[in-house]
C-alpha positions as semicolon CSV with decimal commas, in nm:
position;residue;x (nm);y (nm);z (nm)
1;M;11,626;9,192;6,562
2;N;11,471;9,222;6,599
3;R;11,562;9,170;6,509
4;K;11,583;9,166;6,628
5;N;11,322;9,115;6,640
6;L;11,298;9,328;6,650
7;V;11,281;9,162;6,545
8;L;11,048;9,288;6,495
9;A;10,921;9,556;6,261
10;A;10,863;9,275;6,013
11;A;10,711;9,326;5,672
12;A;10,395;9,117;5,682
13;G;10,158;8,996;5,413
14;L;9,909;8,720;5,345
15;L;9,999;8,439;5,111
16;T;9,727;8,304;4,886
17;P;9,642;7,930;4,908
18;A;9,787;7,874;4,563
19;L;10,120;8,019;4,667
20;A;10,123;7,822;4,989
21;A;10,084;7,507;4,786
22;C;10,421;7,567;4,621
23;G;10,572;7,371;4,908
24;S;10,379;7,054;4,827
25;A;10,516;6,723;4,706
26;G;10,683;6,727;4,371
27;S;10,810;7,082;4,402
28;G;11,171;6,980;4,399
29;G;11,263;6,989;4,768
30;A;11,400;6,638;4,798
31;G;11,693;6,476;4,624
32;K;11,969;6,669;4,451
33;G;11,970;7,038;4,375
34;A;11,875;7,327;4,599
35;I;11,812;7,265;4,966
36;V;11,463;7,400;5,036
37;V;11,383;7,564;5,370
38;G;11,035;7,664;5,479
39;T;10,941;7,964;5,691
40;T;10,623;8,131;5,811
41;D;10,796;8,471;5,804
42;R;10,609;8,698;5,565
43;F;10,738;8,989;5,364
44;E;10,544;9,260;5,185
45;A;10,651;9,577;5,009
46;A;10,377;9,823;5,106
47;D;10,325;10,192;5,168
48;Y;10,423;10,152;5,533
49;A;10,717;9,924;5,444
50;P;10,837;10,001;5,090
51;A;11,190;9,872;5,146
52;P;11,161;9,553;5,355
53;L;11,514;9,432;5,270
54;D;11,708;9,757;5,287
55;P;11,955;9,732;5,580
56;A;11,874;10,092;5,675
57;Y;11,511;9,989;5,724
58;A;11,498;9,616;5,802
59;Y;11,488;9,541;6,173
60;D;11,318;9,207;6,218
61;A;11,438;8,850;6,237
62;G;11,285;8,745;5,906
63;A;11,440;9,023;5,699
64;W;11,774;8,992;5,877
65;N;11,777;8,620;5,794
66;I;11,777;8,718;5,426
67;L;12,031;8,997;5,467
68;R;12,275;8,775;5,656
69;Q;12,298;8,544;5,355
70;T;12,359;8,821;5,103
71;L;12,534;9,112;5,274
72;Q;12,866;9,098;5,452
73;T;12,960;9,255;5,785
74;L;13,303;9,333;5,925
75;M;13,246;9,091;6,212
76;H;13,031;8,786;6,273
77;V;12,947;8,564;6,568
78;P;13,092;8,211;6,533
79;R;12,854;7,920;6,475
80;G;12,867;7,821;6,842
81;G;12,825;8,174;6,979
82;G;13,070;8,377;7,184
83;Q;13,260;8,691;7,098
84;P;13,249;8,823;6,738
85;V;13,536;8,738;6,504
86;P;13,642;8,907;6,177
87;E;13,434;8,833;5,866
88;A;13,489;9,090;5,589
89;A;13,768;9,220;5,810
90;S;14,095;9,041;5,871
91;D;14,142;9,215;6,205
92;C;13,933;9,439;6,431
93;R;14,018;9,577;6,774
94;F;13,985;9,867;7,015
95;T;14,294;10,086;6,992
96;D;14,247;10,268;7,323
97;T;14,189;10,165;7,683
98;G;13,858;10,350;7,700
99;N;13,673;10,150;7,431
100;E;13,610;10,464;7,224
101;S;13,815;10,397;6,910
102;Y;13,769;10,078;6,708
103;R;13,984;9,993;6,404
104;C;13,917;9,730;6,136
105;T;14,143;9,616;5,854
106;L;13,970;9,459;5,553
107;R;14,062;9,128;5,398
108;P;14,264;9,179;5,077
109;G;14,086;9,153;4,744
110;L;13,729;9,184;4,866
111;K;13,466;9,213;4,592
112;F;13,094;9,259;4,566
113;A;12,908;8,979;4,389
114;D;12,907;9,180;4,063
115;G;13,287;9,203;4,071
116;D;13,320;9,562;4,194
117;P;13,600;9,602;4,450
118;L;13,495;9,649;4,814
119;T;13,706;9,904;5,002
120;A;13,705;10,100;5,324
121;K;13,506;10,371;5,147
122;D;13,219;10,127;5,097
123;V;13,217;10,046;5,468
124;K;13,209;10,415;5,556
125;F;12,934;10,479;5,300
126;S;12,720;10,192;5,432
127;I;12,739;10,288;5,800
128;E;12,688;10,658;5,735
129;R;12,394;10,574;5,510
130;V;12,208;10,409;5,798
131;L;12,280;10,712;6,018
132;R;12,179;10,958;5,746
133;I;11,851;10,787;5,657
134;K;11,770;10,735;6,026
135;D;11,450;10,547;5,955
136;E;11,229;10,536;6,263
137;N;11,156;10,166;6,203
138;G;11,517;10,077;6,124
139;P;11,819;9,961;6,325
140;V;11,986;10,303;6,355
141;G;11,955;10,282;6,734
142;L;12,222;10,010;6,734
143;L;12,469;10,274;6,615
144;S;12,374;10,531;6,880
145;T;12,722;10,535;7,033
146;L;12,896;10,597;6,699
147;D;13,026;10,949;6,637
148;T;13,229;10,942;6,313
149;V;13,374;10,695;6,064
150;E;13,724;10,751;5,924
151;T;13,905;10,570;5,644
152;K;14,279;10,521;5,622
153;G;14,374;10,406;5,276
154;E;14,180;10,139;5,089
155;D;14,166;9,880;5,365
156;T;14,133;10,045;5,708
157;V;13,828;10,187;5,884
158;V;13,833;10,361;6,223
159;F;13,514;10,409;6,422
160;H;13,522;10,694;6,673
161;L;13,260;10,652;6,944
162;K;13,075;10,918;7,142
163;S;13,116;10,716;7,461
164;P;13,275;10,387;7,563
165;D;13,093;10,087;7,417
166;A;13,243;9,743;7,467
167;T;12,947;9,595;7,275
168;F;13,041;9,775;6,953
169;P;13,203;9,464;6,794
170;F;12,868;9,286;6,836
171;K;12,691;9,573;6,664
172;L;12,930;9,549;6,369
173;S;12,819;9,186;6,330
174;T;12,455;9,283;6,265
175;P;12,288;9,384;5,935
176;A;12,271;9,738;6,074
177;A;12,639;9,748;5,974
178;A;12,603;9,551;5,651
179;I;12,825;9,664;5,363
180;V;12,647;9,778;5,046
181;N;12,763;9,914;4,710
182;S;12,713;10,287;4,651
183;K;12,645;10,206;4,284
184;T;12,324;10,020;4,370
185;Y;12,221;10,188;4,697
186;A;12,149;10,560;4,724
187;G;12,317;10,734;5,012
188;D;12,013;10,926;5,132
189;K;11,706;10,715;5,056
190;L;11,582;10,358;5,091
191;R;11,599;10,101;4,813
192;D;11,239;9,997;4,752
193;G;11,127;9,643;4,683
194;F;11,306;9,314;4,736
195;E;11,636;9,367;4,557
196;V;11,939;9,303;4,772
197;D;12,300;9,253;4,666
198;G;12,632;9,267;4,839
199;S;12,943;9,060;4,907
200;G;12,798;8,788;5,130
201;P;12,811;8,411;5,078
202;Y;12,510;8,415;4,841
203;T;12,340;8,618;4,575
204;M;11,961;8,629;4,603
205;K;11,681;8,621;4,346
206;A;11,335;8,710;4,475
207;E;11,012;8,562;4,345
208;V;10,736;8,813;4,412
209;E;10,357;8,791;4,381
210;D;10,132;9,088;4,458
211;N;10,418;9,274;4,629
212;Q;10,484;8,972;4,851
213;L;10,805;8,772;4,859
214;V;10,707;8,406;4,820
215;R;11,044;8,252;4,741
216;A;11,405;8,362;4,781
217;V;11,666;8,166;4,586
218;F;12,018;8,190;4,726
219;T;12,303;8,093;4,494
220;K;12,661;8,061;4,610
221;N;12,857;8,381;4,547
222;E;13,178;8,283;4,371
223;N;13,332;8,621;4,461
224;Y;13,271;8,574;4,834
225;Q;13,576;8,606;5,058
226;G;13,515;8,578;5,429
227;D;13,519;8,357;5,733
228;L;13,212;8,146;5,654
229;K;13,243;7,800;5,504
230;V;12,961;7,747;5,253
231;Q;12,848;7,384;5,240
232;N;12,606;7,406;4,944
233;D;12,560;7,572;4,607
234;K;12,196;7,677;4,633
235;V;11,925;7,715;4,896
236;E;11,562;7,819;4,852
237;L;11,364;7,989;5,127
238;R;10,989;7,944;5,078
239;T;10,715;8,120;5,271
240;F;10,403;7,948;5,403
241;T;10,076;8,081;5,539
242;D;10,107;7,884;5,861
243;S;10,296;7,610;6,041
244;A;10,050;7,340;5,934
245;A;10,106;7,408;5,563
246;M;10,481;7,413;5,617
247;G;10,469;7,085;5,813
248;E;10,267;6,917;5,539
249;A;10,528;7,022;5,282
250;L;10,803;6,870;5,498
251;D;10,612;6,543;5,538
252;E;10,553;6,516;5,165
253;G;10,913;6,596;5,070
254;G;10,838;6,935;4,919
255;I;11,087;7,103;5,151
256;D;11,395;6,975;5,329
257;M;11,373;7,177;5,650
258;M;11,122;7,389;5,840
259;S;11,244;7,671;6,059
260;R;11,052;7,970;6,193
261;T;10,803;7,883;6,324
262;L;10,698;7,535;6,433
263;S;10,372;7,536;6,628
264;P;10,358;7,406;6,988
265;A;10,138;7,120;6,864
266;Q;10,393;7,020;6,599
267;I;10,676;7,022;6,853
268;Q;10,473;6,806;7,090
269;E;10,375;6,561;6,816
270;M;10,726;6,529;6,676
271;S;10,869;6,482;7,025
272;S;10,625;6,212;7,133
273;S;10,574;6,038;6,797
274;P;10,877;6,090;6,572
275;K;10,803;6,064;6,201
276;K;11,005;5,837;5,979
277;G;11,258;6,030;5,776
278;V;11,217;6,352;5,975
279;K;11,420;6,470;6,273
280;L;11,326;6,737;6,526
281;V;11,630;6,933;6,643
282;P;11,608;7,136;6,966
283;M;11,843;7,433;7,000
284;P;11,915;7,698;7,263
285;G;11,711;8,013;7,205
286;L;11,698;8,368;7,337
287;E;11,367;8,489;7,192
288;I;11,151;8,656;7,457
289;R;10,786;8,764;7,474
290;Y;10,646;9,042;7,686
291;L;10,364;9,284;7,748
292;A;10,454;9,648;7,697
293;F;10,271;9,953;7,824
294;N;10,222;10,303;7,690
295;T;10,299;10,475;8,019
296;E;10,123;10,793;7,905
297;A;9,791;10,618;7,831
298;A;9,500;10,545;8,063
299;P;9,461;10,325;8,258
300;V;9,824;10,204;8,265
301;K;9,962;10,555;8,316
302;E;9,916;10,477;8,685
303;K;10,218;10,267;8,788
304;A;10,011;10,069;9,038
305;V;9,800;9,930;8,753
306;R;10,108;9,799;8,575
307;Q;10,243;9,660;8,901
308;A;9,912;9,488;8,972
309;V;9,920;9,317;8,633
310;A;10,272;9,199;8,712
311;A;10,157;9,067;9,048
312;V;9,880;8,842;8,912
313;V;10,022;8,697;8,590
314;N;10,083;8,323;8,627
315;R;10,358;8,245;8,377
316;G;10,354;7,870;8,439
317;E;9,985;7,840;8,356
318;L;10,026;8,073;8,059
319;I;10,300;7,858;7,909
320;T;10,120;7,529;7,979
321;K;9,801;7,642;7,807
322;A;9,957;7,818;7,508
323;Y;10,305;7,673;7,443
324;G;10,359;7,346;7,627
325;T;10,726;7,252;7,631
326;A;10,826;7,524;7,383
327;A;10,881;7,801;7,642
328;L;11,012;7,879;7,989
329;P;10,893;8,143;8,242
330;L;11,085;8,471;8,224
331;Y;11,113;8,713;8,516
332;S;11,336;8,976;8,355
333;L;11,399;9,140;8,021
334;V;11,734;8,959;8,020
335;P;11,695;8,582;7,954
336;A;11,810;8,340;8,220
337;S;12,102;8,207;8,014
338;V;12,256;8,550;7,945
339;P;12,524;8,680;8,188
340;G;12,382;8,965;8,395
341;H;12,034;8,810;8,430
342;V;11,847;8,872;8,757
343;N;11,499;8,737;8,840
344;S;11,385;9,087;8,932
345;F;11,012;9,038;8,874
346;Y;11,005;8,718;9,079
347;N;11,204;8,886;9,355
348;K;10,954;9,171;9,371
349;Y;10,620;9,000;9,302
350;G;10,677;8,629;9,363
351;E;10,407;8,393;9,239
352;A;10,067;8,521;9,123
353;D;9,914;8,704;9,420
354;T;9,568;8,864;9,394
355;A;9,581;9,008;9,745
356;A;9,909;9,185;9,671
357;A;9,767;9,328;9,349
358;A;9,455;9,451;9,531
359;A;9,673;9,622;9,791
360;L;9,874;9,799;9,519
361;L;9,561;9,932;9,351
362;R;9,396;10,029;9,679
363;G;9,708;10,211;9,795
364;A;9,711;10,419;9,477
365;G;9,338;10,494;9,498
366;V;9,260;10,307;9,174
367;R;8,899;10,201;9,138
368;T;8,836;9,842;9,038
369;P;8,769;9,663;8,817
370;V;9,019;9,834;8,588
371;K;8,901;9,820;8,227
372;L;9,197;9,717;8,015
373;T;9,241;9,614;7,651
374;L;9,525;9,374;7,573
375;N;9,634;9,400;7,210
376;Y;9,820;9,132;7,015
377;T;9,911;9,061;6,654
378;T;9,731;8,773;6,489
379;D;9,983;8,675;6,222
380;H;10,337;8,747;6,333
381;Y;10,445;8,534;6,628
382;G;10,296;8,194;6,559
383;D;9,998;7,982;6,647
384;G;10,011;8,013;7,026
385;T;9,959;8,389;7,050
386;A;9,578;8,392;7,059
387;A;9,572;8,125;7,332
388;E;9,835;8,321;7,525
389;F;9,625;8,636;7,533
390;E;9,302;8,455;7,616
391;T;9,486;8,300;7,911
392;L;9,612;8,642;8,022
393;K;9,256;8,774;8,004
394;S;9,128;8,480;8,208
395;Q;9,394;8,529;8,476
396;L;9,330;8,903;8,511
397;D;8,950;8,873;8,503
398;A;8,956;8,598;8,766
399;T;9,097;8,842;9,022
400;K;8,789;9,070;8,985
401;L;9,039;9,356;8,982
402;F;9,038;9,383;8,602
403;D;8,783;9,374;8,324
404;V;8,986;9,274;8,021
405;T;8,913;9,288;7,650
406;V;9,147;9,111;7,408
407;K;9,194;9,247;7,057
408;G;9,390;9,082;6,776
409;T;9,514;9,278;6,474
410;P;9,719;9,179;6,164
411;W;10,082;9,290;6,187
412;A;10,057;9,527;5,891
413;T;9,815;9,738;6,096
414;Y;9,933;9,642;6,443
415;R;10,293;9,760;6,436
416;P;10,225;10,109;6,291
417;A;9,942;10,159;6,542
418;Q;10,165;10,049;6,829
419;K;10,441;10,287;6,721
420;K;10,189;10,572;6,715
421;G;10,095;10,502;7,077
422;E;9,742;10,381;7,000
423;Y;9,761;10,084;7,239
424;A;9,782;10,112;7,618
425;A;9,890;9,748;7,660
426;Y;10,025;9,528;7,384
427;G;10,225;9,214;7,323
428;L;10,551;9,191;7,132
429;G;10,845;8,957;7,095
430;W;11,216;9,021;7,076
431;F;11,478;8,828;6,886
432;P;11,810;8,972;7,006
433;D;12,055;9,139;6,772
434;F;12,343;8,991;6,966
435;Q;12,400;8,784;7,279
436;D;12,467;9,039;7,549
437;A;12,243;9,174;7,825
438;D;12,283;9,520;7,670
439;N;12,069;9,412;7,374
440;F;11,777;9,324;7,601
441;I;11,799;9,661;7,776
442;G;11,915;9,938;7,541
443;P;11,654;9,877;7,267
444;F;11,374;9,910;7,526
445;L;11,502;10,184;7,754
446;E;11,725;10,422;7,554
447;K;11,597;10,744;7,402
448;D;11,525;10,621;7,049
449;N;11,401;10,282;7,159
450;F;11,242;10,004;6,960
451;L;10,905;10,042;7,129
452;G;10,882;10,416;7,071
453;T;10,778;10,437;7,434
454;S;10,756;10,759;7,633
455;Y;10,892;10,584;7,942
456;A;11,223;10,739;8,046
457;N;11,425;10,669;8,358
458;P;11,721;10,910;8,380
459;T;11,921;10,681;8,610
460;V;11,895;10,400;8,356
461;R;11,959;10,613;8,048
462;N;12,225;10,850;8,174
463;K;12,412;10,643;8,429
464;L;12,358;10,267;8,428
465;I;12,353;10,191;8,054
466;P;12,670;10,397;7,986
467;E;12,832;10,237;8,292
468;S;12,753;9,887;8,163
469;R;12,906;9,963;7,822
470;R;13,239;10,066;7,971
471;A;13,303;9,711;8,092
472;T;13,536;9,528;7,854
473;D;13,486;9,213;8,062
474;R;13,109;9,181;8,029
475;N;13,087;9,009;8,367
476;D;13,190;9,343;8,518
477;A;12,866;9,493;8,385
478;A;12,651;9,261;8,596
479;D;12,599;9,511;8,879
480;A;12,467;9,782;8,645
481;F;12,248;9,531;8,462
482;G;12,107;9,405;8,792
483;K;12,011;9,758;8,900
484;I;11,844;9,823;8,564
485;Q;11,639;9,504;8,588
486;D;11,526;9,596;8,940
487;I;11,415;9,940;8,819
488;V;11,217;9,780;8,534
489;A;11,046;9,549;8,784
490;E;10,953;9,852;8,997
491;D;10,827;10,074;8,712
492;V;10,695;9,797;8,482
493;P;10,718;9,972;8,142
494;V;10,738;9,616;8,011
495;L;10,635;9,286;8,167
496;P;10,848;8,986;8,061
497;L;10,643;8,669;8,017
498;W;10,843;8,386;7,869
499;Q;11,162;8,277;7,697
500;A;11,135;8,049;7,395
501;K;11,297;7,720;7,326
502;Q;11,398;7,684;6,962
503;Y;11,332;7,397;6,720
504;V;11,384;7,313;6,356
505;A;11,276;6,998;6,174
506;A;11,453;6,846;5,877
507;R;11,444;6,543;5,654
508;D;11,712;6,276;5,682
509;G;12,012;6,339;5,462
510;I;12,036;6,709;5,535
511;T;12,349;6,786;5,733
512;G;12,447;7,089;5,938
513;V;12,093;7,128;6,072
514;E;12,220;7,168;6,426
515;W;12,417;7,476;6,314
516;S;12,153;7,619;6,079
517;V;12,003;7,848;6,345
518;N;12,209;8,002;6,623
519;N;12,086;8,097;6,970
520;I;11,979;8,447;6,862
521;S;11,766;8,292;6,583
522;D;11,998;8,383;6,294
523;L;11,939;8,154;5,998
524;Q;12,276;8,023;5,876
525;L;12,191;7,860;5,546
526;W;12,556;7,814;5,455
527;E;12,579;7,537;5,717
528;L;12,333;7,310;5,536
529;G;12,449;7,036;5,303
530;R;12,375;6,695;5,161
531;G;12,625;6,443;5,288
532;V;12,865;6,723;5,384
533;S;13,018;6,745;5,730
534;G;13,126;7,072;5,883
């Protein structure tokens, strides 16, 4: 997201102990009334992120999980995954054989939550607004293949693309294409703060302390017309300082469900010693973690250094020490369960091999030990991150080829510094915007990429990515995707480390939990109920 996360340019802040305690027993989580969901996602309106919930700015999983409840998109991915289906639209389809013209017809009688009619002009306004604002931290890159937007009457929108893009329906299902009201959103600037309103299944009221969102109350939108079936009248999303505080609130009945992010220790404990009245629900997940490199910065400007790091990382040990059963080794940017995946890094480097790394450095004339700082964020990706980076340091230092320093930085400082190119090597995660190999490649390797990296491979950018997007049958894109993954393994602008498993925990009596988070980590609060089956 980003979402993706990308997930990932999340607004981050620190919650005071008093605010964290709002999830304790007696706070109204159990019984009748609102279903209360806990999260460790943090949101702050600050100078570097004044508009954390504006769809032209928001590009992280936490913010998107709020926008998906409140704003409507033309398309959405069904609860079980697969190809997008109409949501605000009644019908969407390519109207040419080249995948360059895409037409959507709106459902009749659409309204925003305040009663204003929603028409094709609002769709055009919303998409063009993202393109016009073109925020460097925002999701505008998802619309890179879009040329112009045309309206035909009150209910028809035609998207004319610059080049064939069979993934465009997926992109219309993301908050990058969310529909907003021109009466409440300016066309050329961001909407500061935490206000968000649209035509989605809920309206949202934000509770804010010290410019930090501590509670979001979602109330069923009686004007909503779309494809989603809403199983409740109200849901509260509460933020917690850490997984331990969130888990305590669940145990005491202060919340009904905990989502992002359970700690590895909590997952292990709940798996081995289930707690009465609480169920742990495993789900497929496509979140990935990786090291990225500023290929213009010393010492990783030398490709052999990046290759040597790739040659000695032991993913199995890394996962065992930091994440236990909550992750799987990843040898490509594209997760193993996504069509088009190739184990390119394993094919090139195999298991951890110090001798091979030494040969790479020696062949390039690189003096050892290479002094290298590995940067990570201390408060954005969960409790295992520090242990992960200490393990990476230990592995690299043990080869005597590297002399590694590990540095942790809060997200509010970390992400802006990374975007400015201040780190040579740094860790990030990615929550995909949609389930297609393209979304694990384009955001990292296209011109205006999520990382802001200077790495550019003309074969990937100008030939293979466009070739992959011409394939209507996504299986036909596998050859292009395979070549891209092999090039990434050769050049190592990023080093994939692991793919996450996904868990939520909920109290007995809450239904729809198994559908409450999909495999790209979208929170689907409308699926939750009390004694309701879906």
